[in-house]
Amino acid sequence: MGSVFGRLFRIATWGESHGPSVGVVIDGCPPRLPMDVDAIQHQLDRRRPGQSRITTQRKESETVEVLSGVFEGKTLGTPIALLVRNEDPRSGAYKDFQHIYRPSHADFTYDAKYGFRTWQGGGRASARETVGRVAAGAVAEQVLAGEWGVEIVAYVSRIHEIAAHKIPETISRETVDENIVRCPDSEAAERMIERIDRARRDGESVGGVIECVVRNAPVGLGNPVFDRLDADLAKAMLSIPATKGFEIGSGFEGSMLEGSAHNDPFVMQDGKPSTIRNYSGGTQGGISNGQEIRFRVAFKPTATISKEQETISDRGESVTLAAKGRHDPCVVPRAVPIVEAMTALVLADHALLQRGQCGHVPTLDDFPWLDGDA
Amino acid sequence: MGSVFGRLFRIATWGESHGPSVGVVIDGCPPRLPMDVDAIQHQLDRRRPGQSRITTQRKESETVEVLSGVFEGKTLGTPIALLVRNEDPRSGAYKDFQHIYRPSHADFTYDAKYGFRTWQGGGRASARETVGRVAAGAVAEQVLAGEWGVEIVAYVSRIHEIAAHKIPETISRETVDENIVRCPDSEAAERMIERIDRARRDGESVGGVIECVVRNAPVGLGNPVFDRLDADLAKAMLSIPATKGFEIGSGFEGSMLEGSAHNDPFVMQDGKPSTIRNYSGGTQGGISNGQEIRFRVAFKPTATISKEQETISDRGESVTLAAKGRHDPCVVPRAVPIVEAMTALVLADHALLQRGQCGHVPTLDDFPWLDGDA
Amino acid sequence: MGSVFGRLFRIATWGESHGPSVGVVIDGCPPRLPMDVDAIQHQLDRRRPGQSRITTQRKESETVEVLSGVFEGKTLGTPIALLVRNEDPRSGAYKDFQHIYRPSHADFTYDAKYGFRTWQGGGRASARETVGRVAAGAVAEQVLAGEWGVEIVAYVSRIHEIAAHKIPETISRETVDENIVRCPDSEAAERMIERIDRARRDGESVGGVIECVVRNAPVGLGNPVFDRLDADLAKAMLSIPATKGFEIGSGFEGSMLEGSAHNDPFVMQDGKPSTIRNYSGGTQGGISNGQEIRFRVAFKPTATISKEQETISDRGESVTLAAKGRHDPCVVPRAVPIVEAMTALVLADHALLQRGQCGHVPTLDDFPWLDGDA
Amino acid sequence: MGSVFGRLFRIATWGESHGPSVGVVIDGCPPRLPMDVDAIQHQLDRRRPGQSRITTQRKESETVEVLSGVFEGKTLGTPIALLVRNEDPRSGAYKDFQHIYRPSHADFTYDAKYGFRTWQGGGRASARETVGRVAAGAVAEQVLAGEWGVEIVAYVSRIHEIAAHKIPETISRETVDENIVRCPDSEAAERMIERIDRARRDGESVGGVIECVVRNAPVGLGNPVFDRLDADLAKAMLSIPATKGFEIGSGFEGSMLEGSAHNDPFVMQDGKPSTIRNYSGGTQGGISNGQEIRFRVAFKPTATISKEQETISDRGESVTLAAKGRHDPCVVPRAVPIVEAMTALVLADHALLQRGQCGHVPTLDDFPWLDGDA
């Protein structure tokens, strides 16, 4: 249970970190979509380990193979299966921890839940499972871009205590990738990289925050009362390993404003309804309003560190642990494409749901609305 | 779409604020559960308007009626439908706003999505829809309490800029209800009440934060990779009207700690595995670990205020709005039972899923685990 | 579990035969649909007991009440709840059978499954639960008729051994209702009515077959490989109480033809693709092809009879049973609107799914298709 | 859409007949199950083409590869992906039919639905997609056999007009496989084989009927009102390519009996509740009653024949078609393991659902039931 996501644009992922492969099957992709496999590979490359000196050095080329659902370069409307083989498992490195519950890892909870787990790396709890998500998300993005011109850009807005301050309006994935920490404030980026380097040298790890912006989101996406767009984004983000928080628009700080200061009054701009500010973060009543969707995701410091830690074995004995595997001192930069992928999966699903129920995915150009005259 | 929640313990809610009724049907409740209708009514009473001077004065007795699924005081295992009639609609009060998009309300987005909306109050976007959730959540709590002794307590931890500081370990719903703002730090509570009173006098509104604690949660709840317990809690919370953020355990602040400080090492305590701190907030790898589950939810200031606001009509004309309806200057105290209800719904669903797939809902007493010997 | 049906046009029903009420909530109905409550009531009236001398004499006016989702006569796109109160329970009549497992009833299996059941009539296993289906189906029909001109007509094609032979092409619900057995072959209808009368006099019951025709079905409905249109129709029909079989197009007899005789060759007719015969029954590869959808459903003789029967109690003792409740000697005529309702629910769901994934619900007028040029 | 099946034991299949591969991912398999890959391969071998002279001569070794979810020979509880590569596509053979709508094939409906299709063989509409189902079904069988001793045996009971008459009570898969047509009545089997041979010589095809028996089914499986066990079996069977009908227990013929003759009275046998006959086919009220589950599935004659047929092109021109590909004159014998697989998938899903909601999967040994005393 739990490895299926979405309703109309629906995916099922599989794979453990040290098993034969990871992958995904997409059920419900619209037909006749030109499939850009390079774009999928590009997002996988942005996620993969070993891409820069601040990530784990596990080497994986992570070449995606299309197993089904595409014919003459276009989607058939039938399931698209995407496969990535695991290449450099070195699972032996984990043999020593076979009976140890690493602090803040999922070793204990997987044992509790299933009565059995693989001791080879994180197994299904490893961030390696996100390969399938990123691949599927890249397909979802092609649907969103092709049909509605949607653009999704995520970036690192904080590492540990170092926050970005100057984020240009015009950021794109290209500008985000101009430095290896994926923070568009280049001055802050430099300090972030140093901070991560220091964590590595110390045998430590650090966390941070990713911010995500969606431009040209269609209006009307989200299905109250439970499947609100913000609720589904929250779930999508908290499903990413190592996340501890989600906030949209004004978020936690917004609860410190008074109503009149927090409300986003509507105005007409270029003949289209707009708001004079965007504390709502692009959704009202759980439905997108056509403004930028903007949210933030908190990542804890990676649980795996080289420093010695006290903990217990699966027989309850006290043990001292010093991890030796290759690991990231900070997962946040590599999580940027994962946040983008999950965002795309949520939006594509909601766009198809909206088209299904209401027959129409509106944009701000459709204003004034039908107002019952249809 | 969007009004069904859960997979095994599954609910479907209905109702608009000024329509004939609100309600819920629960599909999948375990059979033979003694049904305590008073307990349902009690949670509804904690949610209902008019319960204290700091809430809206809309009067609704909100008496729940059991329409099906219970026989001789016990659940049949068949759908349980629960109905609450709307009694005091006074929808006329809203006639003036019929064509106005109130700032940060869902008027605009409902029009965009559906091409049609009721102008009577918030319609489906009104918090009145949460009646069905609270009723169903009270049933879920009975399942959780009866089978596993689970206890869920939520409370107000911040109103506007006033934060609670002294929260006793032993809080219960009774102690939470000792003041009308539902904050167990009585000194802070007093100032919170004043703050809300001032907002009312000013024609303003204020937001805040609710914290929720789950004690005796079974171990092993949560279905990675997408239906992680924390992810489903995040979705559940962000599906509540007026929420803008969710964090579990260390949350956003946790991303400012180093790994060795943030990790929760395991120790044996009374023969059971425990952790020496709980930055994890009770879940690791998306699965409950038997420690207290602890999370926070941010609520924005209510969108409805009496102060004049500029905005537009549904034809794009600039208009000035001054709301006259009865409304809450602060929804946070009334949202406490809603947070509890959604928590119960998520946990009950996951407990049944765990029992279904793995045949067993473990507790800390089951340690050491089977470890593949089964 | 099990009382939710559909994915986009999704319903949840509730209610036992002798509880307070039966009803349904529809989640996902398209907005702005003019809601014809009389049409719902009309189908309920065709289903209700006591409508003619060949049905049970249980009296129920079965007046439907709209609890939500409709405003100014039109659907809001939010959940539509429909309620029918139980009026004439007389549950006392069943007290004698409280501990008896009636042959071929669900008494035994409900006890086995839930460890508990209501002894008042059939409880949830009673055909009374179909009230919710019929109400929801009548809404689904309005969607189908309004958007695509779909027409669904079911009729009785066999009672016991008496088969209808002359079924005009032009049958409508009006012509079907010209006799109380709902068989458009008036000569056969007369004999069927006599057969049912005889069964009643004998304290017996009889079964039969319903045939259903769908005209103007959109093309392209059905989602292989599992949610084929024929598969979903089969499930929908076998979910109706007392059904034992389903066949579409040529059905069981079709397996006695050779391929060349069974295949339906395509021809152009009035500029549209058609087939020269319809052994396919309107679907090919699980997807509607624009021809008439045509299928048959087998109903067993009602389990409740007045004749004495040997069986056991819930303690394993041998007992003799003679039912005294009011019951139908033949449920088939009253099942006609139920078959229509379930058909409408399946088709409406698939039409919305098709619109969601593919953006378009095609008709035969759209031929020649895009063939990859889009 | 449409390639996901099940709720707790849930599968997603992928693959077209002439694409790179077919496969399945199983989400929700219980953990700690010893995985017998040979048993999976054995069922695939019973399904594969080229296994005998009465099947198509397309050669596929169809070796299954386990891509995830198994560790040290046991299931982890995480998704199990199973892959089979397509080896002998020869898609060129289909180039001639690229623009032709073959009679009673899915060419036309796939074009209508998706606006695009692969002309290489049947694509997703080919029975080749059932490889994933058979592989997943073999895993489901291991769950059912291991936990509850369930046994599923299907066999051919009719080919064209030749019906089996003498079916021993003790049939097993081994006895069923004693002849290549998989009919346990050896005399009838011989005539069936001759009939299929004749069809091949004539460039024709023939259909037939498969009967399936489930022994030791747990009691209490099935979730009324929609997800009745018989309804889910009906859907599962009608989702198999080339099926046109389903009947359980007495089926269509049962509707010709009177109630007293059709009812299955309960008796105690060896201290367990049993019925003196089994017209119910093992389910009452949509829930298994512990007796043998027994149902039949009708298969039409294969649409692909060598005989010339008139039809139209995708531009509406009349064309004459003579298929040259390798094809089965009769698919029924190869469909036996597919029927078994779908049965296993339905039963495993329902067993886990029952365990989830009710905490217990009862057997006849549990009688007398709790009857509200729990």
PDB file of C-alpha atoms in Angstrom, chain A residues 1-5 11 13 101-106 108-110 112-116 124 129 133 158 160-161 195 204-205 207-208 219-220 222-228 231-232 234-235 238-239 241 244-248 251-252 254-260 262-268 273 279-280 284-285 287-289 298-301 303 305 309-312 314-316 342 354 357-358 362 367-372, chain B residues 1-5 11 13 101-106 108-110 112-115 124 129 133 158 160-161 195 204-205 207-208 219-220 222-228 231-232 234-235 238-239 241 244-248 251-252 254-260 262-268 273 279-280 284-285 287-289 298-301 303 305 309-312 314-316 342 354 357-358 362 367-373:
ATOM      1  CA  MET A   1       0.000   0.000   0.000  1.00  0.00           C
ATOM      2  CA  GLY A   2       0.956   3.587  -0.393  1.00  0.00           C
ATOM      3  CA  SER A   3       2.954   3.555  -3.615  1.00  0.00           C
ATOM      4  CA  VAL A   4       0.144   4.782  -5.842  1.00  0.00           C
ATOM      5  CA  PHE A   5      -0.378   8.538  -6.218  1.00  0.00           C
ATOM      6  CA  ILE A  11       1.420   6.692 -10.833  1.00  0.00           C
ATOM      7  CA  THR A  13       6.391   3.501  -8.134  1.00  0.00           C
ATOM      8  CA  TYR A 101      18.208   0.928  14.524  1.00  0.00           C
ATOM      9  CA  ARG A 102      19.888   4.055  13.188  1.00  0.00           C
ATOM     10  CA  PRO A 103      18.579   7.194  14.968  1.00  0.00           C
ATOM     11  CA  SER A 104      15.819   9.009  13.046  1.00  0.00           C
ATOM     12  CA  HIS A 105      15.994   6.475  10.237  1.00  0.00           C
ATOM     13  CA  ALA A 106      13.141   4.222   9.225  1.00  0.00           C
ATOM     14  CA  PHE A 108      12.850   0.664  13.434  1.00  0.00           C
ATOM     15  CA  THR A 109       9.511   1.625  11.930  1.00  0.00           C
ATOM     16  CA  TYR A 110       9.895  -0.661   8.892  1.00  0.00           C
ATOM     17  CA  ALA A 112       7.678  -2.628  13.349  1.00  0.00           C
ATOM     18  CA  LYS A 113       5.316  -2.321  10.424  1.00  0.00           C
ATOM     19  CA  TYR A 114       6.354  -5.228   8.240  1.00  0.00           C
ATOM     20  CA  GLY A 115       8.130  -7.508  10.710  1.00  0.00           C
ATOM     21  CA  PHE A 116      10.944  -7.680   8.188  1.00  0.00           C
ATOM     22  CA  ARG A 124      12.282   1.468   0.252  1.00  0.00           C
ATOM     23  CA  GLU A 129      12.712   5.638  -4.489  1.00  0.00           C
ATOM     24  CA  ARG A 133       8.631  10.189  -8.932  1.00  0.00           C
ATOM     25  CA  ARG A 158      17.601  28.319   3.118  1.00  0.00           C
ATOM     26  CA  HIS A 160      20.681  25.545   7.917  1.00  0.00           C
ATOM     27  CA  GLU A 161      20.579  29.161   9.148  1.00  0.00           C
ATOM     28  CA  ARG A 195      28.171  25.406   5.258  1.00  0.00           C
ATOM     29  CA  GLU A 204      27.530  16.157  10.276  1.00  0.00           C
ATOM     30  CA  SER A 205      24.516  17.004   8.170  1.00  0.00           C
ATOM     31  CA  GLY A 207      18.794  20.724   6.489  1.00  0.00           C
ATOM     32  CA  GLY A 208      17.044  23.618   4.823  1.00  0.00           C
ATOM     33  CA  VAL A 219      -7.578  28.639 -12.612  1.00  0.00           C
ATOM     34  CA  GLY A 220     -10.046  26.356 -10.900  1.00  0.00           C
ATOM     35  CA  GLY A 222      -8.471  21.833  -6.598  1.00  0.00           C
ATOM     36  CA  ASN A 223     -11.371  19.745  -5.328  1.00  0.00           C
ATOM     37  CA  PRO A 224     -12.768  20.840  -1.981  1.00  0.00           C
ATOM     38  CA  VAL A 225     -13.393  19.849   0.591  1.00  0.00           C
ATOM     39  CA  PHE A 226     -10.643  17.254   1.030  1.00  0.00           C
ATOM     40  CA  ASP A 227      -8.737  17.285  -2.233  1.00  0.00           C
ATOM     41  CA  ARG A 228      -7.993  20.986  -2.075  1.00  0.00           C
ATOM     42  CA  ALA A 231      -3.956  19.975   0.750  1.00  0.00           C
ATOM     43  CA  ASP A 232      -2.757  17.765  -2.086  1.00  0.00           C
ATOM     44  CA  ALA A 234       0.983  19.449   1.340  1.00  0.00           C
ATOM     45  CA  LYS A 235       0.625  15.701   1.121  1.00  0.00           C
ATOM     46  CA  LEU A 238       5.398  15.661   3.127  1.00  0.00           C
ATOM     47  CA  SER A 239       5.655  12.399   1.191  1.00  0.00           C
ATOM     48  CA  PRO A 241      11.802  11.782   2.497  1.00  0.00           C
ATOM     49  CA  LYS A 244       9.067  18.139   8.251  1.00  0.00           C
ATOM     50  CA  GLY A 245       6.893  21.057   7.158  1.00  0.00           C
ATOM     51  CA  PHE A 246       4.878  22.740   4.442  1.00  0.00           C
ATOM     52  CA  GLU A 247       3.470  26.221   4.138  1.00  0.00           C
ATOM     53  CA  ILE A 248       1.723  28.012   1.311  1.00  0.00           C
ATOM     54  CA  GLY A 251       2.217  30.305   5.878  1.00  0.00           C
ATOM     55  CA  PHE A 252       2.999  30.315   9.588  1.00  0.00           C
ATOM     56  CA  GLY A 254       0.666  34.934   7.992  1.00  0.00           C
ATOM     57  CA  SER A 255      -1.071  33.991  11.201  1.00  0.00           C
ATOM     58  CA  MET A 256       0.544  37.067  12.746  1.00  0.00           C
ATOM     59  CA  LEU A 257      -1.214  39.533  10.471  1.00  0.00           C
ATOM     60  CA  GLU A 258      -4.669  41.011  10.900  1.00  0.00           C
ATOM     61  CA  GLY A 259      -7.362  40.185   8.377  1.00  0.00           C
ATOM     62  CA  SER A 260      -7.319  43.505   6.560  1.00  0.00           C
ATOM     63  CA  HIS A 262      -3.676  39.618   5.060  1.00  0.00           C
ATOM     64  CA  ASN A 263      -6.594  39.617   2.639  1.00  0.00           C
ATOM     65  CA  ASP A 264      -5.665  39.816  -1.040  1.00  0.00           C
ATOM     66  CA  PRO A 265      -8.087  42.295  -2.643  1.00  0.00           C
ATOM     67  CA  PHE A 266      -9.014  41.678  -6.253  1.00  0.00           C
ATOM     68  CA  VAL A 267      -8.260  44.207  -8.963  1.00  0.00           C
ATOM     69  CA  MET A 268      -8.508  44.128 -12.743  1.00  0.00           C
ATOM     70  CA  PRO A 273      -8.789  39.543 -12.375  1.00  0.00           C
ATOM     71  CA  TYR A 279      -0.596  36.044   0.761  1.00  0.00           C
ATOM     72  CA  SER A 280      -2.973  33.355  -0.465  1.00  0.00           C
ATOM     73  CA  GLN A 284      -8.372  30.388  -2.240  1.00  0.00           C
ATOM     74  CA  GLY A 285     -10.800  27.924  -0.767  1.00  0.00           C
ATOM     75  CA  ILE A 287      -8.742  26.181  -5.596  1.00  0.00           C
ATOM     76  CA  SER A 288      -6.137  27.921  -7.740  1.00  0.00           C
ATOM     77  CA  ASN A 289      -6.947  31.573  -8.510  1.00  0.00           C
ATOM     78  CA  ALA A 298      11.218  22.194   5.315  1.00  0.00           C
ATOM     79  CA  PHE A 299      13.872  19.463   5.184  1.00  0.00           C
ATOM     80  CA  LYS A 300      15.492  18.135   8.320  1.00  0.00           C
ATOM     81  CA  PRO A 301      19.243  17.475   8.469  1.00  0.00           C
ATOM     82  CA  ALA A 303      19.725  11.304   9.507  1.00  0.00           C
ATOM     83  CA  ILE A 305      26.015  11.152   9.722  1.00  0.00           C
ATOM     84  CA  GLN A 309      25.803   7.950  17.916  1.00  0.00           C
ATOM     85  CA  GLU A 310      24.361   5.841  20.706  1.00  0.00           C
ATOM     86  CA  THR A 311      21.298   3.783  19.882  1.00  0.00           C
ATOM     87  CA  ILE A 312      19.882   0.247  20.203  1.00  0.00           C
ATOM     88  CA  ASP A 314      16.840  -4.877  17.108  1.00  0.00           C
ATOM     89  CA  ARG A 315      17.256  -6.978  20.267  1.00  0.00           C
ATOM     90  CA  GLY A 316      17.250  -3.962  22.516  1.00  0.00           C
ATOM     91  CA  MET A 342       5.613  16.201  -7.005  1.00  0.00           C
ATOM     92  CA  GLN A 354     -11.190  19.585 -13.535  1.00  0.00           C
ATOM     93  CA  GLN A 357     -15.948  17.042 -13.922  1.00  0.00           C
ATOM     94  CA  CYS A 358     -16.418  20.536 -15.314  1.00  0.00           C
ATOM     95  CA  PRO A 362     -10.381  27.839 -17.240  1.00  0.00           C
ATOM     96  CA  PHE A 367     -13.254  36.067 -17.187  1.00  0.00           C
ATOM     97  CA  PRO A 368     -16.064  37.123 -16.741  1.00  0.00           C
ATOM     98  CA  TRP A 369     -17.212  33.646 -15.872  1.00  0.00           C
ATOM     99  CA  LEU A 370     -20.375  31.951 -16.969  1.00  0.00           C
ATOM    100  CA  ASP A 371     -22.154  32.808 -13.754  1.00  0.00           C
ATOM    101  CA  GLY A 372     -24.949  30.383 -14.273  1.00  0.00           C
TER     102      GLY A 372
ATOM    103  CA  MET B   1     -15.090  15.404  -6.590  1.00  0.00           C
ATOM    104  CA  GLY B   2     -13.051  15.859  -3.484  1.00  0.00           C
ATOM    105  CA  SER B   3     -15.580  15.163  -0.745  1.00  0.00           C
ATOM    106  CA  VAL B   4     -14.471  11.595  -0.079  1.00  0.00           C
ATOM    107  CA  PHE B   5     -11.633  11.005   2.398  1.00  0.00           C
ATOM    108  CA  ILE B  11     -16.097   9.207   4.586  1.00  0.00           C
ATOM    109  CA  THR B  13     -19.410  14.662   3.394  1.00  0.00           C
ATOM    110  CA  TYR B 101     -15.605  38.618  -5.003  1.00  0.00           C
ATOM    111  CA  ARG B 102     -14.729  39.012  -1.343  1.00  0.00           C
ATOM    112  CA  PRO B 103     -10.929  39.282  -0.855  1.00  0.00           C
ATOM    113  CA  SER B 104      -9.269  35.974   0.065  1.00  0.00           C
ATOM    114  CA  HIS B 105     -12.604  34.180   0.014  1.00  0.00           C
ATOM    115  CA  ALA B 106     -13.457  31.361  -2.356  1.00  0.00           C
ATOM    116  CA  PHE B 108     -13.885  33.945  -7.211  1.00  0.00           C
ATOM    117  CA  THR B 109     -12.375  30.482  -7.380  1.00  0.00           C
ATOM    118  CA  TYR B 110     -15.722  28.676  -7.071  1.00  0.00           C
ATOM    119  CA  ALA B 112     -13.956  30.016 -11.915  1.00  0.00           C
ATOM    120  CA  LYS B 113     -14.088  26.311 -11.271  1.00  0.00           C
ATOM    121  CA  TYR B 114     -17.789  25.571 -11.518  1.00  0.00           C
ATOM    122  CA  GLY B 115     -19.081  28.536 -13.539  1.00  0.00           C
ATOM    123  CA  ARG B 124     -19.501  24.641   0.305  1.00  0.00           C
ATOM    124  CA  GLU B 129     -18.929  21.817   5.944  1.00  0.00           C
ATOM    125  CA  ARG B 133     -15.898  15.844   9.444  1.00  0.00           C
ATOM    126  CA  ARG B 158      -0.688  30.816  19.430  1.00  0.00           C
ATOM    127  CA  HIS B 160      -1.806  36.290  16.431  1.00  0.00           C
ATOM    128  CA  GLU B 161       1.520  37.109  18.130  1.00  0.00           C
ATOM    129  CA  ARG B 195      -6.654  40.031  21.478  1.00  0.00           C
ATOM    130  CA  GLU B 204     -10.739  42.838  12.167  1.00  0.00           C
ATOM    131  CA  SER B 205      -9.757  39.198  12.437  1.00  0.00           C
ATOM    132  CA  GLY B 207      -5.207  33.883  13.058  1.00  0.00           C
ATOM    133  CA  GLY B 208      -3.065  31.515  15.057  1.00  0.00           C
ATOM    134  CA  VAL B 219       3.380   1.616  15.938  1.00  0.00           C
ATOM    135  CA  GLY B 220       3.676   0.915  12.234  1.00  0.00           C
ATOM    136  CA  GLY B 222       1.732   4.926   7.593  1.00  0.00           C
ATOM    137  CA  ASN B 223       2.143   3.622   4.055  1.00  0.00           C
ATOM    138  CA  PRO B 224       5.234   4.874   2.278  1.00  0.00           C
ATOM    139  CA  VAL B 225       6.060   6.128  -0.125  1.00  0.00           C
ATOM    140  CA  PHE B 226       3.086   8.418  -0.776  1.00  0.00           C
ATOM    141  CA  ASP B 227       0.634   7.631   1.989  1.00  0.00           C
ATOM    142  CA  ARG B 228       3.108   8.320   4.766  1.00  0.00           C
ATOM    143  CA  ALA B 231       1.890  13.208   4.523  1.00  0.00           C
ATOM    144  CA  ASP B 232      -1.688  12.154   5.181  1.00  0.00           C
ATOM    145  CA  ALA B 234      -0.481  17.241   6.271  1.00  0.00           C
ATOM    146  CA  LYS B 235      -3.193  16.781   3.696  1.00  0.00           C
ATOM    147  CA  LEU B 238      -4.434  21.660   4.908  1.00  0.00           C
ATOM    148  CA  SER B 239      -7.917  20.511   3.894  1.00  0.00           C
ATOM    149  CA  PRO B 241     -10.553  25.912   5.778  1.00  0.00           C
ATOM    150  CA  LYS B 244      -1.763  27.853   5.542  1.00  0.00           C
ATOM    151  CA  GLY B 245       0.845  25.551   7.043  1.00  0.00           C
ATOM    152  CA  PHE B 246       1.683  22.241   8.681  1.00  0.00           C
ATOM    153  CA  GLU B 247       4.761  21.040  10.506  1.00  0.00           C
ATOM    154  CA  ILE B 248       5.493  17.856  12.410  1.00  0.00           C
ATOM    155  CA  GLY B 251       9.205  21.344  11.671  1.00  0.00           C
ATOM    156  CA  PHE B 252      10.681  24.416  10.028  1.00  0.00           C
ATOM    157  CA  GLY B 254      14.376  21.668  12.876  1.00  0.00           C
ATOM    158  CA  SER B 255      16.056  22.545   9.604  1.00  0.00           C
ATOM    159  CA  MET B 256      18.330  24.820  11.622  1.00  0.00           C
ATOM    160  CA  LEU B 257      19.850  21.997  13.675  1.00  0.00           C
ATOM    161  CA  GLU B 258      22.758  19.764  12.733  1.00  0.00           C
ATOM    162  CA  GLY B 259      22.132  16.070  12.245  1.00  0.00           C
ATOM    163  CA  SER B 260      23.679  14.910  15.502  1.00  0.00           C
ATOM    164  CA  HIS B 262      18.393  16.554  15.508  1.00  0.00           C
ATOM    165  CA  ASN B 263      18.551  12.768  15.402  1.00  0.00           C
ATOM    166  CA  ASP B 264      16.458  10.976  18.030  1.00  0.00           C
ATOM    167  CA  PRO B 265      18.626   8.126  19.394  1.00  0.00           C
ATOM    168  CA  PHE B 266      16.814   5.008  20.506  1.00  0.00           C
ATOM    169  CA  VAL B 267      17.006   3.767  24.096  1.00  0.00           C
ATOM    170  CA  MET B 268      15.196   1.035  26.001  1.00  0.00           C
ATOM    171  CA  PRO B 273      12.118   1.031  22.562  1.00  0.00           C
ATOM    172  CA  TYR B 279      12.216  15.881  16.968  1.00  0.00           C
ATOM    173  CA  SER B 280      10.726  13.264  14.684  1.00  0.00           C
ATOM    174  CA  GLN B 284      10.151   8.040  11.009  1.00  0.00           C
ATOM    175  CA  GLY B 285      10.173   7.224   7.323  1.00  0.00           C
ATOM    176  CA  ILE B 287       5.562   5.463   9.845  1.00  0.00           C
ATOM    177  CA  SER B 288       4.595   5.956  13.494  1.00  0.00           C
ATOM    178  CA  ASN B 289       7.281   4.887  15.953  1.00  0.00           C
ATOM    179  CA  ALA B 298      -1.206  27.512  10.960  1.00  0.00           C
ATOM    180  CA  PHE B 299      -4.509  29.359  10.495  1.00  0.00           C
ATOM    181  CA  LYS B 300      -4.697  32.655   8.674  1.00  0.00           C
ATOM    182  CA  PRO B 301      -6.837  35.514   9.988  1.00  0.00           C
ATOM    183  CA  ALA B 303     -11.111  36.502   5.496  1.00  0.00           C
ATOM    184  CA  ILE B 305     -14.019  41.273   8.368  1.00  0.00           C
ATOM    185  CA  GLN B 309     -12.262  46.613   1.590  1.00  0.00           C
ATOM    186  CA  GLU B 310     -11.765  47.383  -2.084  1.00  0.00           C
ATOM    187  CA  THR B 311     -12.288  44.540  -4.506  1.00  0.00           C
ATOM    188  CA  ILE B 312     -14.102  43.665  -7.773  1.00  0.00           C
ATOM    189  CA  ASP B 314     -18.015  39.287 -11.020  1.00  0.00           C
ATOM    190  CA  ARG B 315     -18.199  41.685 -13.989  1.00  0.00           C
ATOM    191  CA  GLY B 316     -14.848  43.237 -13.178  1.00  0.00           C
ATOM    192  CA  MET B 342      -9.123  14.980  10.952  1.00  0.00           C
ATOM    193  CA  GLN B 354      -2.111  -1.779   8.561  1.00  0.00           C
ATOM    194  CA  GLN B 357      -2.000  -5.585   4.718  1.00  0.00           C
ATOM    195  CA  CYS B 358       0.124  -6.825   7.604  1.00  0.00           C
ATOM    196  CA  PRO B 362       1.797  -3.581  16.559  1.00  0.00           C
ATOM    197  CA  PHE B 367       9.248  -5.566  20.695  1.00  0.00           C
ATOM    198  CA  PRO B 368      11.564  -7.304  19.785  1.00  0.00           C
ATOM    199  CA  TRP B 369       9.922  -7.577  16.384  1.00  0.00           C
ATOM    200  CA  LEU B 370       9.634 -10.655  14.299  1.00  0.00           C
ATOM    201  CA  ASP B 371      12.683  -9.777  12.232  1.00  0.00           C
ATOM    202  CA  GLY B 372      11.939 -12.170   9.459  1.00  0.00           C
ATOM    203  CA  ASP B 373      11.441 -15.187  11.694  1.00  0.00           C
TER     204      ASP B 373
END
